[in-house]
């Protein structure tokens, strides 16, 4: 590993760039040029009447999905989109600067050509790429930008879910919506533990000011442990509430903005930023559930990282109580088994649900009905019992305090 030494000026410059990017995202400056929203609800000679999800008490929630990938992952993103699609939800797709303009355009065209996506108008594609390194603050900037865009598109969603092209659901959306229907809308599913693993080491993420994906630069500079706040770390995979995401973006008491500046030069900030904001905020620290509902295979040495899931993991994965799993390789046989036995997803189409139950024709949902009712299967009923138990346990003590 190469070691670089940086001047305070360069570090300060990267902080300024990150704050500028997030400020533009919140203000909506990027909205017209960076994403294509409101796809036409007219396909050929057929004109659709847009259906608005109901938000009455007892109705299922609405999820906002941020699905991201890089070069060569267009097909993986499309398959993932079809696996997690439901007309109630909102979706934002992004291929970073590692992908070509042609691949990005093809992703957009594929979405627009899908009849069901056009009918409900709830799938958006980021039209201009920006550079991202998942180990740096550019990944945090991309995530906050995605939340800002999704809030601009709609204020009706309840939870924000981030997925990469290597993630995949192991429950249907009817199952997931059913499981979350009776939960308080302020809950945040996030793993957090109090550690100081890498936050004192200074790094510089050049993707904040580069037009192409660039590796994060390490340094031998060390800063002291902060005493103004406690740092918490955990998994970067989370399900976060809309009130909390609004707090992170607007930061009315300045904590999220101050922490954003601190984490600009931290390695792997997605593993600590949201955890630290939550557990240092009196308003949100008691809204955490220390389970992020992901199954991740981690039986390789830590320095190697997780390897792709295989059939040997299938039974454990299905019985884990998780809603999502990772990492998957495109074309892996375990993905096919999930599609066939859990999601019941036809080849190259969306997962059937109550909204189009019984309307399948030649492997496609040819028409649809109401989108405010769901029909859970056994996995959904099991997941509802599991998350309800987690929510009840959360009331007994603060999840943040229990990790100190």
Coordinates of C-alpha atoms in Angstrom, one line a residue:
X1 CA 0.0 0.0 0.0
X2 CA 1.4 3.4 -0.9
X3 CA 1.5 6.0 1.8
X4 CA 0.8 9.7 1.0
X5 CA 1.2 12.7 3.2
X6 CA -1.2 15.6 2.7
X7 CA -1.3 19.2 3.7
X8 CA -4.2 20.6 5.7
X9 CA -5.1 22.7 2.7
X10 CA -5.9 19.6 0.6
X11 CA -7.9 18.0 3.4
X12 CA -9.8 21.2 3.9
X13 CA -10.5 21.4 0.2
X14 CA -12.1 17.9 0.1
X15 CA -14.3 18.9 3.1
X16 CA -15.4 22.0 1.2
X17 CA -16.2 20.0 -1.9
X18 CA -18.3 17.5 0.1
X19 CA -20.3 20.2 1.8
X20 CA -20.9 21.9 -1.5
X21 CA -22.2 18.7 -3.1
X22 CA -24.6 18.0 -0.3
X23 CA -25.8 21.6 -0.2
X24 CA -26.6 21.5 -3.9
X25 CA -28.4 18.2 -3.4
X26 CA -30.6 19.5 -0.6
X27 CA -31.4 22.7 -2.5
X28 CA -32.4 20.8 -5.6
X29 CA -29.9 22.5 -7.8
X30 CA -29.0 19.1 -9.4
X31 CA -32.5 18.0 -9.9
X32 CA -33.0 18.8 -13.5
X33 CA -29.7 17.7 -14.9
X34 CA -28.8 14.7 -12.8
X35 CA -31.9 12.6 -13.0
X36 CA -34.8 11.8 -15.3
X37 CA -38.0 11.8 -13.4
X38 CA -41.7 11.5 -14.2
X39 CA -41.4 9.1 -17.1
X40 CA -44.3 9.5 -19.5
X41 CA -47.3 7.5 -18.5
X42 CA -48.1 6.9 -22.2
X43 CA -46.9 3.8 -23.9
X44 CA -47.7 3.4 -27.6
X45 CA -51.5 3.9 -28.0
X46 CA -52.2 3.0 -24.4
X47 CA -52.6 5.9 -21.9
X48 CA -52.5 5.1 -18.2
X49 CA -54.1 6.9 -15.3
X50 CA -51.5 7.4 -12.6
X51 CA -52.5 5.7 -9.3
X52 CA -51.5 7.4 -6.1
X53 CA -50.7 5.2 -3.1
X54 CA -53.1 5.6 -0.1
X55 CA -51.6 6.8 3.2
X56 CA -54.5 6.0 5.5
X57 CA -53.9 4.5 8.9
X58 CA -53.4 0.8 8.5
X59 CA -52.2 1.0 4.9
X60 CA -48.8 -0.5 3.9
X61 CA -45.8 1.8 4.1
X62 CA -43.8 3.1 1.1
X63 CA -40.1 2.3 0.6
X64 CA -37.7 4.6 -1.2
X65 CA -35.0 2.5 -2.9
X66 CA -31.5 3.8 -3.9
X67 CA -30.0 1.1 -6.3
X68 CA -26.5 1.8 -7.5
X69 CA -23.8 0.1 -9.6
X70 CA -20.8 0.6 -11.8
X71 CA -19.5 -0.6 -15.2
X72 CA -21.0 -3.8 -16.4
X73 CA -23.8 -3.9 -13.9
X74 CA -26.7 -2.6 -15.9
X75 CA -28.3 -6.0 -16.2
X76 CA -27.8 -6.8 -12.5
X77 CA -29.5 -3.5 -11.6
X78 CA -32.5 -4.3 -13.9
X79 CA -32.9 -7.7 -12.4
X80 CA -32.7 -6.3 -8.9
X81 CA -35.2 -3.6 -9.7
X82 CA -37.7 -6.2 -11.0
X83 CA -37.1 -8.3 -7.9
X84 CA -37.9 -5.4 -5.5
X85 CA -40.5 -3.6 -7.6
X86 CA -43.9 -2.6 -6.2
X87 CA -46.1 0.2 -7.5
X88 CA -46.3 1.8 -4.0
X89 CA -42.6 2.4 -3.8
X90 CA -40.1 4.9 -5.2
X91 CA -36.9 3.9 -7.0
X92 CA -33.8 5.8 -8.0
X93 CA -31.1 4.0 -10.1
X94 CA -27.5 5.1 -10.6
X95 CA -24.6 3.9 -12.6
X96 CA -21.4 5.7 -11.4
X97 CA -18.6 7.2 -13.5
X98 CA -17.1 3.8 -14.0
X99 CA -20.0 3.0 -16.5
X100 CA -20.1 4.3 -20.0
X101 CA -22.6 6.8 -21.3
X102 CA -24.0 4.1 -23.6
X103 CA -24.6 1.8 -20.6
X104 CA -26.3 4.5 -18.7
X105 CA -28.5 5.4 -21.6
X106 CA -29.4 1.7 -22.1
X107 CA -30.4 1.5 -18.5
X108 CA -32.7 4.5 -18.9
X109 CA -34.2 3.1 -22.1
X110 CA -34.8 -0.3 -20.5
X111 CA -36.7 1.3 -17.7
X112 CA -38.8 3.5 -20.0
X113 CA -39.7 0.5 -22.2
X114 CA -41.1 -1.5 -19.4
X115 CA -44.9 -1.1 -19.5
X116 CA -45.4 -1.3 -15.7
X117 CA -42.7 1.2 -14.9
X118 CA -44.1 3.7 -17.3
X119 CA -47.7 3.2 -16.0
X120 CA -46.8 3.9 -12.4
X121 CA -44.0 6.4 -13.0
X122 CA -42.1 5.5 -9.9
X123 CA -38.7 4.5 -11.3
X124 CA -36.1 7.2 -11.9
X125 CA -32.6 7.0 -13.4
X126 CA -29.8 9.4 -12.6
X127 CA -28.9 10.9 -16.0
X128 CA -25.4 12.2 -15.2
X129 CA -22.8 10.0 -13.5
X130 CA -20.5 11.1 -10.7
X131 CA -17.4 9.4 -9.4
X132 CA -17.8 7.1 -6.4
X133 CA -15.4 5.0 -4.3
X134 CA -17.4 2.8 -1.8
X135 CA -14.6 3.2 0.7
X136 CA -14.6 7.0 0.7
X137 CA -16.8 10.0 1.5
X138 CA -18.0 10.1 -2.2
X139 CA -20.1 7.1 -1.4
X140 CA -21.6 9.0 1.6
X141 CA -22.2 12.0 -0.6
X142 CA -23.9 9.8 -3.2
X143 CA -26.2 8.3 -0.6
X144 CA -27.2 11.6 0.9
X145 CA -27.8 13.0 -2.6
X146 CA -30.0 10.0 -3.4
X147 CA -32.1 10.7 -0.3
X148 CA -32.4 14.4 -1.3
X149 CA -33.6 13.5 -4.8
X150 CA -36.1 10.9 -3.5
X151 CA -37.5 13.5 -1.1
X152 CA -37.8 16.0 -4.0
X153 CA -39.6 13.3 -6.0
X154 CA -42.0 12.5 -3.2
X155 CA -42.5 13.2 0.5
X156 CA -44.8 10.2 1.0
X157 CA -42.2 7.4 1.5
X158 CA -41.5 6.0 5.0
X159 CA -38.1 4.2 4.8
X160 CA -35.0 4.6 2.8
X161 CA -33.2 1.4 1.6
X162 CA -29.8 1.4 -0.2
X163 CA -29.0 -1.5 -2.4
X164 CA -26.0 -2.3 -4.6
X165 CA -26.1 -4.4 -7.8
X166 CA -24.8 -7.4 -5.7
X167 CA -27.8 -7.3 -3.3
X168 CA -31.0 -9.3 -3.8
X169 CA -34.2 -9.7 -1.8
X170 CA -35.1 -13.0 -0.1
X171 CA -38.7 -11.9 0.6
X172 CA -41.3 -10.4 -1.8
X173 CA -42.3 -6.8 -1.6
X174 CA -45.7 -7.9 -0.4
X175 CA -43.9 -9.7 2.4
X176 CA -41.8 -6.7 3.3
X177 CA -44.6 -4.2 3.2
X178 CA -46.8 -6.5 5.3
X179 CA -44.0 -6.9 7.9
X180 CA -43.5 -3.1 8.2
X181 CA -47.2 -2.0 8.1
X182 CA -47.7 -1.9 11.9
X183 CA -44.3 -0.6 12.9
X184 CA -43.7 2.9 14.1
X185 CA -42.5 5.0 11.2
X186 CA -39.5 6.4 13.1
X187 CA -37.6 3.1 13.5
X188 CA -34.2 2.8 12.0
X189 CA -32.8 -0.7 11.2
X190 CA -29.1 -0.2 11.7
X191 CA -26.2 -2.1 13.2
X192 CA -24.2 0.1 15.7
X193 CA -21.4 -0.6 18.0
X194 CA -19.0 1.8 19.8
X195 CA -15.5 1.5 18.3
X196 CA -12.7 3.6 17.0
X197 CA -11.4 1.3 14.3
X198 CA -10.3 3.6 11.5
X199 CA -11.8 7.0 12.1
X200 CA -8.5 8.6 13.4
X201 CA -6.7 7.8 10.1
X202 CA -6.9 10.6 7.5
X203 CA -7.7 9.8 3.9
X204 CA -8.6 11.9 0.9
X205 CA -11.3 10.8 -1.5
X206 CA -10.4 12.4 -4.9
X207 CA -13.8 11.3 -6.3
X208 CA -15.3 14.4 -4.7
X209 CA -13.6 16.5 -7.4
X210 CA -12.8 14.0 -10.1
X211 CA -15.0 13.1 -13.1
X212 CA -13.8 9.5 -13.1
X213 CA -13.7 6.8 -10.4
X214 CA -10.5 7.2 -8.6
X215 CA -9.0 5.3 -5.7
X216 CA -9.1 6.9 -2.2
X217 CA -5.6 8.1 -1.1
X218 CA -4.4 6.9 2.3
X219 CA -2.0 8.8 4.4
X220 CA 0.1 8.5 7.6
X221 CA -1.6 11.4 9.2
X222 CA -3.4 10.6 12.5
X223 CA -5.8 12.9 14.3
X224 CA -6.9 12.7 17.9
X225 CA -10.1 11.0 19.1
X226 CA -12.9 13.5 19.3
X227 CA -14.5 14.4 22.6
X228 CA -17.4 16.4 21.3
X229 CA -19.2 13.2 20.3
X230 CA -19.0 9.5 20.5
X231 CA -18.3 7.5 17.3
X232 CA -20.3 4.4 16.5
X233 CA -19.7 2.0 13.7
X234 CA -21.6 -0.9 12.0
X235 CA -22.7 -2.3 8.7
X236 CA -23.2 0.1 5.7
X237 CA -26.4 -1.7 4.9
X238 CA -29.3 0.0 6.6
X239 CA -33.1 0.7 6.5
X240 CA -33.5 4.3 7.7
X241 CA -36.7 6.3 8.4
X242 CA -37.7 9.3 6.4
X243 CA -37.7 11.6 9.5
X244 CA -34.1 10.6 10.2
X245 CA -33.0 11.1 6.6
X246 CA -34.6 14.6 6.6
X247 CA -32.6 15.4 9.8
X248 CA -29.4 14.2 8.1
X249 CA -30.0 16.5 5.2
X250 CA -31.3 19.6 6.9
X251 CA -29.4 19.3 10.2
X252 CA -31.4 21.9 12.1
X253 CA -29.3 21.4 15.3
X254 CA -26.0 21.3 13.3
X255 CA -25.0 17.8 14.5
X256 CA -25.4 16.0 11.1
X257 CA -23.4 18.8 9.3
X258 CA -20.6 18.8 11.8
X259 CA -20.3 15.0 11.6
X260 CA -20.4 15.2 7.8
X261 CA -17.4 17.4 7.9
X262 CA -15.6 15.1 10.3
X263 CA -16.3 12.0 8.2
X264 CA -15.2 13.7 4.9
X265 CA -11.6 12.4 5.5
X266 CA -12.5 9.0 7.2
X267 CA -12.1 5.7 5.5
X268 CA -15.4 3.8 5.1
X269 CA -17.7 6.6 6.4
X270 CA -20.8 4.6 5.4
X271 CA -19.9 2.3 8.2
X272 CA -20.1 5.0 10.8
X273 CA -21.8 8.3 9.7
X274 CA -25.4 7.3 10.2
X275 CA -24.6 5.3 13.3
X276 CA -22.8 8.2 14.9
X277 CA -25.6 10.7 14.0
X278 CA -28.3 8.4 15.4
X279 CA -26.5 7.6 18.7
X280 CA -25.5 11.2 19.4
X281 CA -28.9 12.7 18.7
X282 CA -31.3 12.8 21.7
X283 CA -34.2 12.9 19.2
X284 CA -33.2 9.7 17.3
X285 CA -31.0 7.6 19.6
X286 CA -34.0 5.6 20.9
X287 CA -35.3 4.8 17.4
X288 CA -32.6 2.3 16.6
X289 CA -33.1 -1.4 16.1
X290 CA -29.7 -3.1 16.1
X291 CA -30.5 -5.4 13.2
X292 CA -30.2 -4.3 9.6
X293 CA -32.2 -7.3 8.1
X294 CA -29.4 -8.4 5.7
X295 CA -27.8 -11.8 5.4
X296 CA -24.1 -11.4 4.5
X297 CA -21.8 -14.3 4.1
X298 CA -18.6 -13.5 6.1
X299 CA -16.8 -16.8 6.6
X300 CA -13.8 -15.7 4.7
X301 CA -10.8 -13.9 6.4
X302 CA -11.6 -10.3 7.2
X303 CA -8.9 -9.0 4.9
X304 CA -10.4 -10.9 2.0
X305 CA -14.0 -9.8 2.6
X306 CA -17.3 -11.5 1.8
X307 CA -17.4 -13.9 -1.1
X308 CA -20.4 -14.7 -3.3
X309 CA -23.3 -16.6 -1.8
X310 CA -23.6 -20.2 -3.1
X311 CA -26.1 -23.0 -2.8
X312 CA -24.3 -24.1 0.4
X313 CA -25.6 -21.0 2.1
X314 CA -29.2 -21.2 0.8
X315 CA -30.9 -22.9 3.8
X316 CA -29.1 -20.7 6.4
X317 CA -29.8 -17.6 4.3
X318 CA -33.6 -18.4 4.0
X319 CA -33.8 -19.2 7.7
X320 CA -31.9 -16.2 8.9
X321 CA -35.0 -13.9 9.2
X322 CA -33.3 -11.4 6.8
X323 CA -35.1 -9.4 4.1
X324 CA -32.0 -9.0 1.8
X325 CA -28.8 -11.0 1.2
X326 CA -25.5 -10.3 -0.5
X327 CA -23.2 -10.6 -2.3
X328 CA -24.6 -12.4 -5.4
X329 CA -22.9 -12.9 -8.8
X330 CA -25.0 -12.4 -11.9
X331 CA -26.3 -15.7 -13.3
X332 CA -25.6 -17.6 -10.1
X333 CA -27.8 -20.6 -9.6
X334 CA -28.7 -19.5 -6.1
X335 CA -30.4 -16.4 -7.6
X336 CA -32.4 -18.6 -9.9
X337 CA -33.6 -20.6 -6.9
X338 CA -34.6 -17.5 -5.0
X339 CA -36.6 -16.3 -8.0
X340 CA -38.3 -19.7 -8.4
X341 CA -39.0 -20.8 -4.8
X342 CA -39.2 -17.5 -2.8
X343 CA -40.1 -14.6 -5.1
X344 CA -42.0 -16.6 -7.8
X345 CA -40.6 -14.2 -10.2
X346 CA -41.2 -15.0 -13.9
X347 CA -38.2 -14.8 -16.2
X348 CA -37.4 -11.1 -17.1
X349 CA -40.4 -9.7 -15.2
X350 CA -41.4 -8.2 -11.9
X351 CA -42.5 -10.2 -8.8
X352 CA -46.2 -10.9 -8.7
X353 CA -48.2 -9.4 -5.8
X354 CA -51.7 -8.6 -4.7
X355 CA -51.6 -5.6 -7.0
X356 CA -51.5 -7.9 -10.0
X357 CA -52.5 -11.2 -8.5
X358 CA -54.1 -13.5 -11.1
X359 CA -53.3 -11.1 -14.0
X360 CA -50.4 -12.9 -15.4
X361 CA -50.4 -13.6 -19.1
X362 CA -47.5 -15.2 -21.0
X363 CA -45.2 -14.6 -18.1
X364 CA -46.1 -10.9 -17.6
X365 CA -48.4 -8.9 -15.5
X366 CA -50.8 -7.7 -18.2
X367 CA -53.0 -5.6 -15.9
X368 CA -53.3 -4.5 -12.3
X369 CA -55.7 -3.5 -9.6
X370 CA -55.3 -1.8 -6.3
X371 CA -51.9 -1.1 -4.9
X372 CA -52.9 -0.5 -1.3
X373 CA -53.4 -4.2 -0.3
X374 CA -50.7 -6.8 0.1
X375 CA -50.9 -10.6 0.3
X376 CA -48.0 -11.9 2.4
X377 CA -46.7 -15.5 2.1
X378 CA -45.1 -17.6 4.8
X379 CA -41.8 -15.6 4.6
X380 CA -43.7 -12.3 5.1
X381 CA -45.6 -13.6 8.1
X382 CA -42.4 -14.9 9.6
X383 CA -40.6 -11.6 9.0
X384 CA -43.5 -9.6 10.6
X385 CA -43.2 -11.7 13.8
X386 CA -39.4 -11.1 13.8
X387 CA -39.5 -7.3 13.3
X388 CA -42.4 -6.9 15.7
X389 CA -40.3 -8.7 18.3
X390 CA -37.3 -6.5 17.6
X391 CA -39.5 -3.4 17.9
X392 CA -40.8 -4.6 21.3
X393 CA -37.3 -5.3 22.6
X394 CA -36.2 -1.8 21.5
X395 CA -38.7 -0.3 23.9
X396 CA -36.9 -1.9 26.9
X397 CA -33.6 0.0 26.5
X398 CA -31.7 2.3 24.1
X399 CA -29.9 0.3 21.5
X400 CA -27.1 2.9 21.5
X401 CA -26.7 2.9 25.3
X402 CA -26.6 -0.9 25.3
X403 CA -23.5 -0.8 23.1
X404 CA -21.5 1.7 25.2

